[in-house]
Coordinates of N, CA and C in Angstrom, one line a residue:
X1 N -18.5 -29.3 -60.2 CA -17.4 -30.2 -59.9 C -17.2 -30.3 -58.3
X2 N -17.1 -31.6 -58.1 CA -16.8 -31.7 -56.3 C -15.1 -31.2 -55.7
X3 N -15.1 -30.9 -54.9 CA -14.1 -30.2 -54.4 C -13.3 -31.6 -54.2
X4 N -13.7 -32.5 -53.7 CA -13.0 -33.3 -53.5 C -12.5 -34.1 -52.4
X5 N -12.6 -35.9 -52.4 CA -12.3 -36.2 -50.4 C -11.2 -35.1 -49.6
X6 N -10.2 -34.8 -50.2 CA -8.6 -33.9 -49.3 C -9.2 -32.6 -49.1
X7 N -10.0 -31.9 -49.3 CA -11.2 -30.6 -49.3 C -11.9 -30.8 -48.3
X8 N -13.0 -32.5 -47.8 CA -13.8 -32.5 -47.4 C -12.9 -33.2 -45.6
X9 N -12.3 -33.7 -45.5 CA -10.9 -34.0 -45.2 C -10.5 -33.1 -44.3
X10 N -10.1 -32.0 -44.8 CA -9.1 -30.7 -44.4 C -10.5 -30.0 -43.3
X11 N -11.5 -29.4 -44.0 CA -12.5 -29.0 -43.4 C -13.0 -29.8 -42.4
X12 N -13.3 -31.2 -42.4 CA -13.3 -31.9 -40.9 C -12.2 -31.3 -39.9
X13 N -11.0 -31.6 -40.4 CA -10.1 -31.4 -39.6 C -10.3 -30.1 -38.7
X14 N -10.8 -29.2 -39.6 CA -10.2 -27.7 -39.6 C -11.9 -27.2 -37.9
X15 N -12.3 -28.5 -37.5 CA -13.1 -28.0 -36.6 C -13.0 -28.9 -35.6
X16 N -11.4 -30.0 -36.0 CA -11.6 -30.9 -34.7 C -9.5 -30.0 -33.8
X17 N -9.5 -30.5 -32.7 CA -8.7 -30.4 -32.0 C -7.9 -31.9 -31.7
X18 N -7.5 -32.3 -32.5 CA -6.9 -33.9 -33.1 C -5.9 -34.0 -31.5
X19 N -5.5 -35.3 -31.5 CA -4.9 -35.3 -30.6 C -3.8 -36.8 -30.8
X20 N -3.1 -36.3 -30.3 CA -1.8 -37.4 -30.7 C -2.2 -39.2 -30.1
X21 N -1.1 -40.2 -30.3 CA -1.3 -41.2 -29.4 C -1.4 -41.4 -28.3
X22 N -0.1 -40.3 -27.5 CA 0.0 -40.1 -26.3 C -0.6 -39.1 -25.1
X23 N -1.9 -38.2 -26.4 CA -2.3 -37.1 -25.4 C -4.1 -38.4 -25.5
X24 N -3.7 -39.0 -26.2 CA -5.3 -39.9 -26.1 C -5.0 -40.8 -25.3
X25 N -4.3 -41.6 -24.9 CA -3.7 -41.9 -23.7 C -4.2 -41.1 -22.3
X26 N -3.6 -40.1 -22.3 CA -4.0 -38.9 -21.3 C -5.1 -38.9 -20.9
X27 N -6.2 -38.4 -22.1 CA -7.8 -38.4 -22.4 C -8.3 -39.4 -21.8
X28 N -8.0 -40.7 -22.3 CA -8.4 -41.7 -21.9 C -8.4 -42.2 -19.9
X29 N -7.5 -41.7 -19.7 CA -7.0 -41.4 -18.3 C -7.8 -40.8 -17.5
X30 N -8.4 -39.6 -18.0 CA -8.9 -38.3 -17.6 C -10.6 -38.9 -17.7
X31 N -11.2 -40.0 -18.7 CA -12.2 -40.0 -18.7 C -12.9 -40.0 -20.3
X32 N -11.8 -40.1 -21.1 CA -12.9 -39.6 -22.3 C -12.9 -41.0 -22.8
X33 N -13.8 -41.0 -23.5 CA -14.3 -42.5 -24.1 C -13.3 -42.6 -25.4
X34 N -12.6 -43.7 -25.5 CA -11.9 -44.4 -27.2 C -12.9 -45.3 -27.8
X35 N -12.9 -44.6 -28.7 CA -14.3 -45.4 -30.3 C -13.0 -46.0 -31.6
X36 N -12.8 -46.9 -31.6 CA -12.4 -47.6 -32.4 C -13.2 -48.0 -33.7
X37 N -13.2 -48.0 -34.7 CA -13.7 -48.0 -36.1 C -13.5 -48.7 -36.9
X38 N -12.2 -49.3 -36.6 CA -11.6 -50.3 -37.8 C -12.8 -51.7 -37.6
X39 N -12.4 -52.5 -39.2 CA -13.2 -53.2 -39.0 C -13.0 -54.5 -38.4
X40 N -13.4 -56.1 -38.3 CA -12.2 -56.7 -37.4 C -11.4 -57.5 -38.2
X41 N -11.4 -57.1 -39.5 CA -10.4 -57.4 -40.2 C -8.8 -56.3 -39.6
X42 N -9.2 -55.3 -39.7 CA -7.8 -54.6 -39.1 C -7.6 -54.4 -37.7
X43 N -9.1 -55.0 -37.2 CA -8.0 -54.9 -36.0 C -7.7 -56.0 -35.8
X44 N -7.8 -57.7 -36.2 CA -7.2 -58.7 -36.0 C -5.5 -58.2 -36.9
X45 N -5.6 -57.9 -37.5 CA -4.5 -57.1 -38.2 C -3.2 -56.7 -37.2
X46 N -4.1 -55.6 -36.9 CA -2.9 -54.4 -35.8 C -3.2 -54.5 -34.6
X47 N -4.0 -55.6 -34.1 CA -4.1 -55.5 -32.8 C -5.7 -54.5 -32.3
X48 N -5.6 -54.7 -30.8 CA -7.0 -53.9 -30.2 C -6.5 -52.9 -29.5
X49 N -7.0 -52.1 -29.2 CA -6.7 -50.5 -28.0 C -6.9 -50.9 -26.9
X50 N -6.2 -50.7 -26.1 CA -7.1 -50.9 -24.8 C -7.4 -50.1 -24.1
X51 N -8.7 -50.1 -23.3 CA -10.1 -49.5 -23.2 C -11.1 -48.6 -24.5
X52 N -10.7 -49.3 -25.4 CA -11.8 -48.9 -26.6 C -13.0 -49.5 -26.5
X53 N -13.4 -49.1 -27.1 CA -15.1 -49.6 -27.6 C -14.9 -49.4 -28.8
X54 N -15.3 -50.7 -29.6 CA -15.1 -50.8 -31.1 C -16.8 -50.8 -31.2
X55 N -17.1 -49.8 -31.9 CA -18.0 -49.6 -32.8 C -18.1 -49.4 -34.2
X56 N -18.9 -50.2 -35.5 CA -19.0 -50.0 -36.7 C -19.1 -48.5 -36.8
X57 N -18.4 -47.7 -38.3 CA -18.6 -47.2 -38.3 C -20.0 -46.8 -39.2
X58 N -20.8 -47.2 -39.2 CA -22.2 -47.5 -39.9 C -23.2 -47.2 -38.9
X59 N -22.9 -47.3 -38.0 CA -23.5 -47.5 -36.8 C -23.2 -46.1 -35.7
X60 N -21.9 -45.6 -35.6 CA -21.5 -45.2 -35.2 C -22.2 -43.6 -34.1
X61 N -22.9 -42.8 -35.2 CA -23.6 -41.3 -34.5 C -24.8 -41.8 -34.1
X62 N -25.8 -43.1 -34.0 CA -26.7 -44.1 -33.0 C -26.4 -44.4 -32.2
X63 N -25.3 -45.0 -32.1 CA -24.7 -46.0 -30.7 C -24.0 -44.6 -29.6
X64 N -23.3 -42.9 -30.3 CA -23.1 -42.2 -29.5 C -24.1 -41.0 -29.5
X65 N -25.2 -40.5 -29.7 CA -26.2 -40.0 -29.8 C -26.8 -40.2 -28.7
X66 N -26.2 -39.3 -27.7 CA -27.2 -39.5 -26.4 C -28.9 -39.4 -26.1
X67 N -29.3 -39.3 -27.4 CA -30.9 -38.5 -27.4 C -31.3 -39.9 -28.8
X68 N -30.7 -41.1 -28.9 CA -30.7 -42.1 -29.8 C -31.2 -43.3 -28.8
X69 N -32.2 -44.1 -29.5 CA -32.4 -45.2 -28.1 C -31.8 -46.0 -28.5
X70 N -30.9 -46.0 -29.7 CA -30.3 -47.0 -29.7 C -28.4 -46.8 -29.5
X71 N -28.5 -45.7 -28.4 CA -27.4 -45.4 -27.7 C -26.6 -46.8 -26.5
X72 N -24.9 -46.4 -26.4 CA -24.6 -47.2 -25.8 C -24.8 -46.4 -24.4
X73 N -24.1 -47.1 -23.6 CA -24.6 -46.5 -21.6 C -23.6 -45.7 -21.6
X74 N -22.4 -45.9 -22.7 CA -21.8 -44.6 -22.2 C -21.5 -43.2 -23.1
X75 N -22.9 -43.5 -23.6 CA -23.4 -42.1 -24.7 C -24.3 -41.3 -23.3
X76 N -23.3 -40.8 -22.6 CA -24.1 -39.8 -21.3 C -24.5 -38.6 -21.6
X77 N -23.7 -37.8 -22.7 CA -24.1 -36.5 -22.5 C -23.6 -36.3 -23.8
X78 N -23.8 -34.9 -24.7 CA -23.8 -34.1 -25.5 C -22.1 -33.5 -25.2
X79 N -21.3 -33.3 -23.8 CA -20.0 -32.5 -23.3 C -19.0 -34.0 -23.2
X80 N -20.0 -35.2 -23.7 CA -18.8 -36.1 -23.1 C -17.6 -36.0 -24.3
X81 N -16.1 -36.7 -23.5 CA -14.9 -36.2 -24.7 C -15.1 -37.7 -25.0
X82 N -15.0 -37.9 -26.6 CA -14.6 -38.5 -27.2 C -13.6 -38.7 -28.3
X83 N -13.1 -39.7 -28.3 CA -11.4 -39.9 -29.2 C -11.8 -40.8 -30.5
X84 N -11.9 -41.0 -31.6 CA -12.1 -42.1 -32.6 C -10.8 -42.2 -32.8
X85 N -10.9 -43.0 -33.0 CA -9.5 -44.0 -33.9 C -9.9 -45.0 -35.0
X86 N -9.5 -45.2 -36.2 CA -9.2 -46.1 -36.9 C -8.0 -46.3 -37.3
X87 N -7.8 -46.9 -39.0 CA -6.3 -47.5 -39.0 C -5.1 -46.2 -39.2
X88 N -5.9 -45.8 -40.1 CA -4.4 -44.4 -40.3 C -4.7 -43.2 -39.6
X89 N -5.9 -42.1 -39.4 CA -6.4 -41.5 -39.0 C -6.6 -40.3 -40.0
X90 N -7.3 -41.2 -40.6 CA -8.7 -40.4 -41.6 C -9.8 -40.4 -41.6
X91 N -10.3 -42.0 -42.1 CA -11.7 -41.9 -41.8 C -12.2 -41.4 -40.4
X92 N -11.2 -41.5 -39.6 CA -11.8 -40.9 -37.8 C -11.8 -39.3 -37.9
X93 N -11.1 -38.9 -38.7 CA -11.4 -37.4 -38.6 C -13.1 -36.7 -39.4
X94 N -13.0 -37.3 -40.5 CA -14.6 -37.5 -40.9 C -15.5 -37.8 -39.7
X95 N -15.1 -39.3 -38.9 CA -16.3 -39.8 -38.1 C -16.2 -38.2 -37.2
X96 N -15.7 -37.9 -36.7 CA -15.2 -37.3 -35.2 C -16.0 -36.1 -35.8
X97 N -15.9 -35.3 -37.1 CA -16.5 -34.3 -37.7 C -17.9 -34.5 -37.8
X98 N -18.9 -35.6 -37.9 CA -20.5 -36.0 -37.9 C -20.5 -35.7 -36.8
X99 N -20.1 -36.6 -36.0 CA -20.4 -36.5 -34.2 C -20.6 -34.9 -33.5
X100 N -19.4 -34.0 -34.0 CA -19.5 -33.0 -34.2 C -20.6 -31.7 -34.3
X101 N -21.1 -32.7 -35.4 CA -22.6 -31.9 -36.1 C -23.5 -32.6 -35.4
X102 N -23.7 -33.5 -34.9 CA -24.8 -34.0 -34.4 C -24.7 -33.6 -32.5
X103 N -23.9 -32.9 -32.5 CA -24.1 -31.9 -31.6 C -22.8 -32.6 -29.9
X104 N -22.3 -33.4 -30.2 CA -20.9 -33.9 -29.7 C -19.7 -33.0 -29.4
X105 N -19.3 -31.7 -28.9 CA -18.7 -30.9 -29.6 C -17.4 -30.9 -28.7
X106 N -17.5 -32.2 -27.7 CA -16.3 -32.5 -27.6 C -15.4 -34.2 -28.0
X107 N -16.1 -34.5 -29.4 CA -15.4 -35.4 -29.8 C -14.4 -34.8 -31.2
X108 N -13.3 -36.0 -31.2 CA -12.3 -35.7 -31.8 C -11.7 -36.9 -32.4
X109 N -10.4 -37.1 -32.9 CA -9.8 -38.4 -33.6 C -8.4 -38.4 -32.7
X110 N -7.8 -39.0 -33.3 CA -6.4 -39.7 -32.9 C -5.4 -39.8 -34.0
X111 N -4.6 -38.7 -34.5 CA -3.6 -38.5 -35.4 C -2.7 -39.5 -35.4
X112 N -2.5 -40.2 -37.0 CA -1.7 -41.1 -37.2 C -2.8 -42.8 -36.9
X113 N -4.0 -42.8 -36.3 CA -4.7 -43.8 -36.5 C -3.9 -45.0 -35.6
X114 N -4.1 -46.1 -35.4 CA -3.8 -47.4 -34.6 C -1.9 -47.6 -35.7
X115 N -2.1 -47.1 -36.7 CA -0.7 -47.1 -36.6 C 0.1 -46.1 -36.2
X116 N -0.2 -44.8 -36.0 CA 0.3 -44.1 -35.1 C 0.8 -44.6 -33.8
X117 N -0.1 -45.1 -32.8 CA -0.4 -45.9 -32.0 C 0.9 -46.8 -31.6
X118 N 1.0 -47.5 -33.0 CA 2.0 -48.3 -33.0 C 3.5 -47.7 -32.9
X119 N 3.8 -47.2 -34.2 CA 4.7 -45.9 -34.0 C 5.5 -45.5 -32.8
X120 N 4.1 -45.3 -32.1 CA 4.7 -44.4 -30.6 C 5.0 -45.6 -29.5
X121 N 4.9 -46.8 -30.4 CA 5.2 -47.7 -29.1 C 4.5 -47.9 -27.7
X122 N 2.9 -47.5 -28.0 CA 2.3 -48.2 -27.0 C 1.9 -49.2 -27.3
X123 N 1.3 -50.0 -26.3 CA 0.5 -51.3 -26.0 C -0.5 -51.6 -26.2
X124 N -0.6 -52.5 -26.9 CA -2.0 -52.6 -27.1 C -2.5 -53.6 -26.2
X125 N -3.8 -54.2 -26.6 CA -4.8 -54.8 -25.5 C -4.2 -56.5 -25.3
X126 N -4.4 -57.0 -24.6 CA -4.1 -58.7 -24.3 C -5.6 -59.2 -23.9
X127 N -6.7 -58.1 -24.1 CA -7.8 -58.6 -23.6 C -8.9 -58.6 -25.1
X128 N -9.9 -59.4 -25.0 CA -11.0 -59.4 -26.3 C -11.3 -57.9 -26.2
X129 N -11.6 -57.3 -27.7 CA -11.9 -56.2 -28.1 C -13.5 -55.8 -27.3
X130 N -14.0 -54.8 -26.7 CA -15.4 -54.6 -26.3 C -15.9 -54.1 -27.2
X131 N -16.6 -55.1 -28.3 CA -17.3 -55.1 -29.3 C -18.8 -54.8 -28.9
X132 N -19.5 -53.4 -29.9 CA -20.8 -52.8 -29.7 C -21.6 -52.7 -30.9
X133 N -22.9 -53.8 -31.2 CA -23.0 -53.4 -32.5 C -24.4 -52.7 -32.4

């Protein structure tokens, strides 16, 4: 019997250091890359992040795989910090958990997701999303 997604879920979690809307804000400040996930269905939805990089998540442990040639330019290193976000902040805890394994060990998610985001009354983007496929 499978344990179950809220099992598989918990255990992602239980190896990321999640971080709020306002400390990814911070991150982002400091230098760490924002990976957006939603698809552009939700983000025409809820709006864009600004300074994200929206990447599929299909695509996603390629395009940040620094040792992947089909990496983006700012897949630099194995210590870079990175933040996922999608809509609620779930599936970003999963993504943030692969990245993880694939040897990322300072990427993470964004609790509460682009509606969190909302929530906390930041701002979102007035500029086109920087779409990477």
């Amino acid at each position: 019997m499978s344990p179950g997604v809220d099992a598989l879920l918990e255990q992602a979690r239980a190896g990321l250091r999640r971080l709020s809307p306002h400390q990814t804000v911070e991150a982002v400040r400091a230098g760490a890359l924002l990976v957006d996930t939603r698809t552009e269905g939700q983000r025409r939805e809820q709006g864009d992040l600004p300074g994200a990089i929206v990447i599929d998540r299909t695509v996603l442990e390629w395009r940040l795989d620094p040792a992947s040639e089909w990496r983006i330019p700012e897949a630099t290193g194995y210590d870079r910090e990175i933040v996922v976000a999608c809509r609620h902040g779930y599936s970003s805890s999963l993504a943030a958990a692969s990245l993880q394994a694939l040897g990322l060990r300072n990427a993470t998610d964004m609790t509460g997701g682009v509606q969190g985001w909302l929530e906390a009354g930041l701002p979102l983007s007035d500029q086109p999303a920087d779409v990477r496929r």
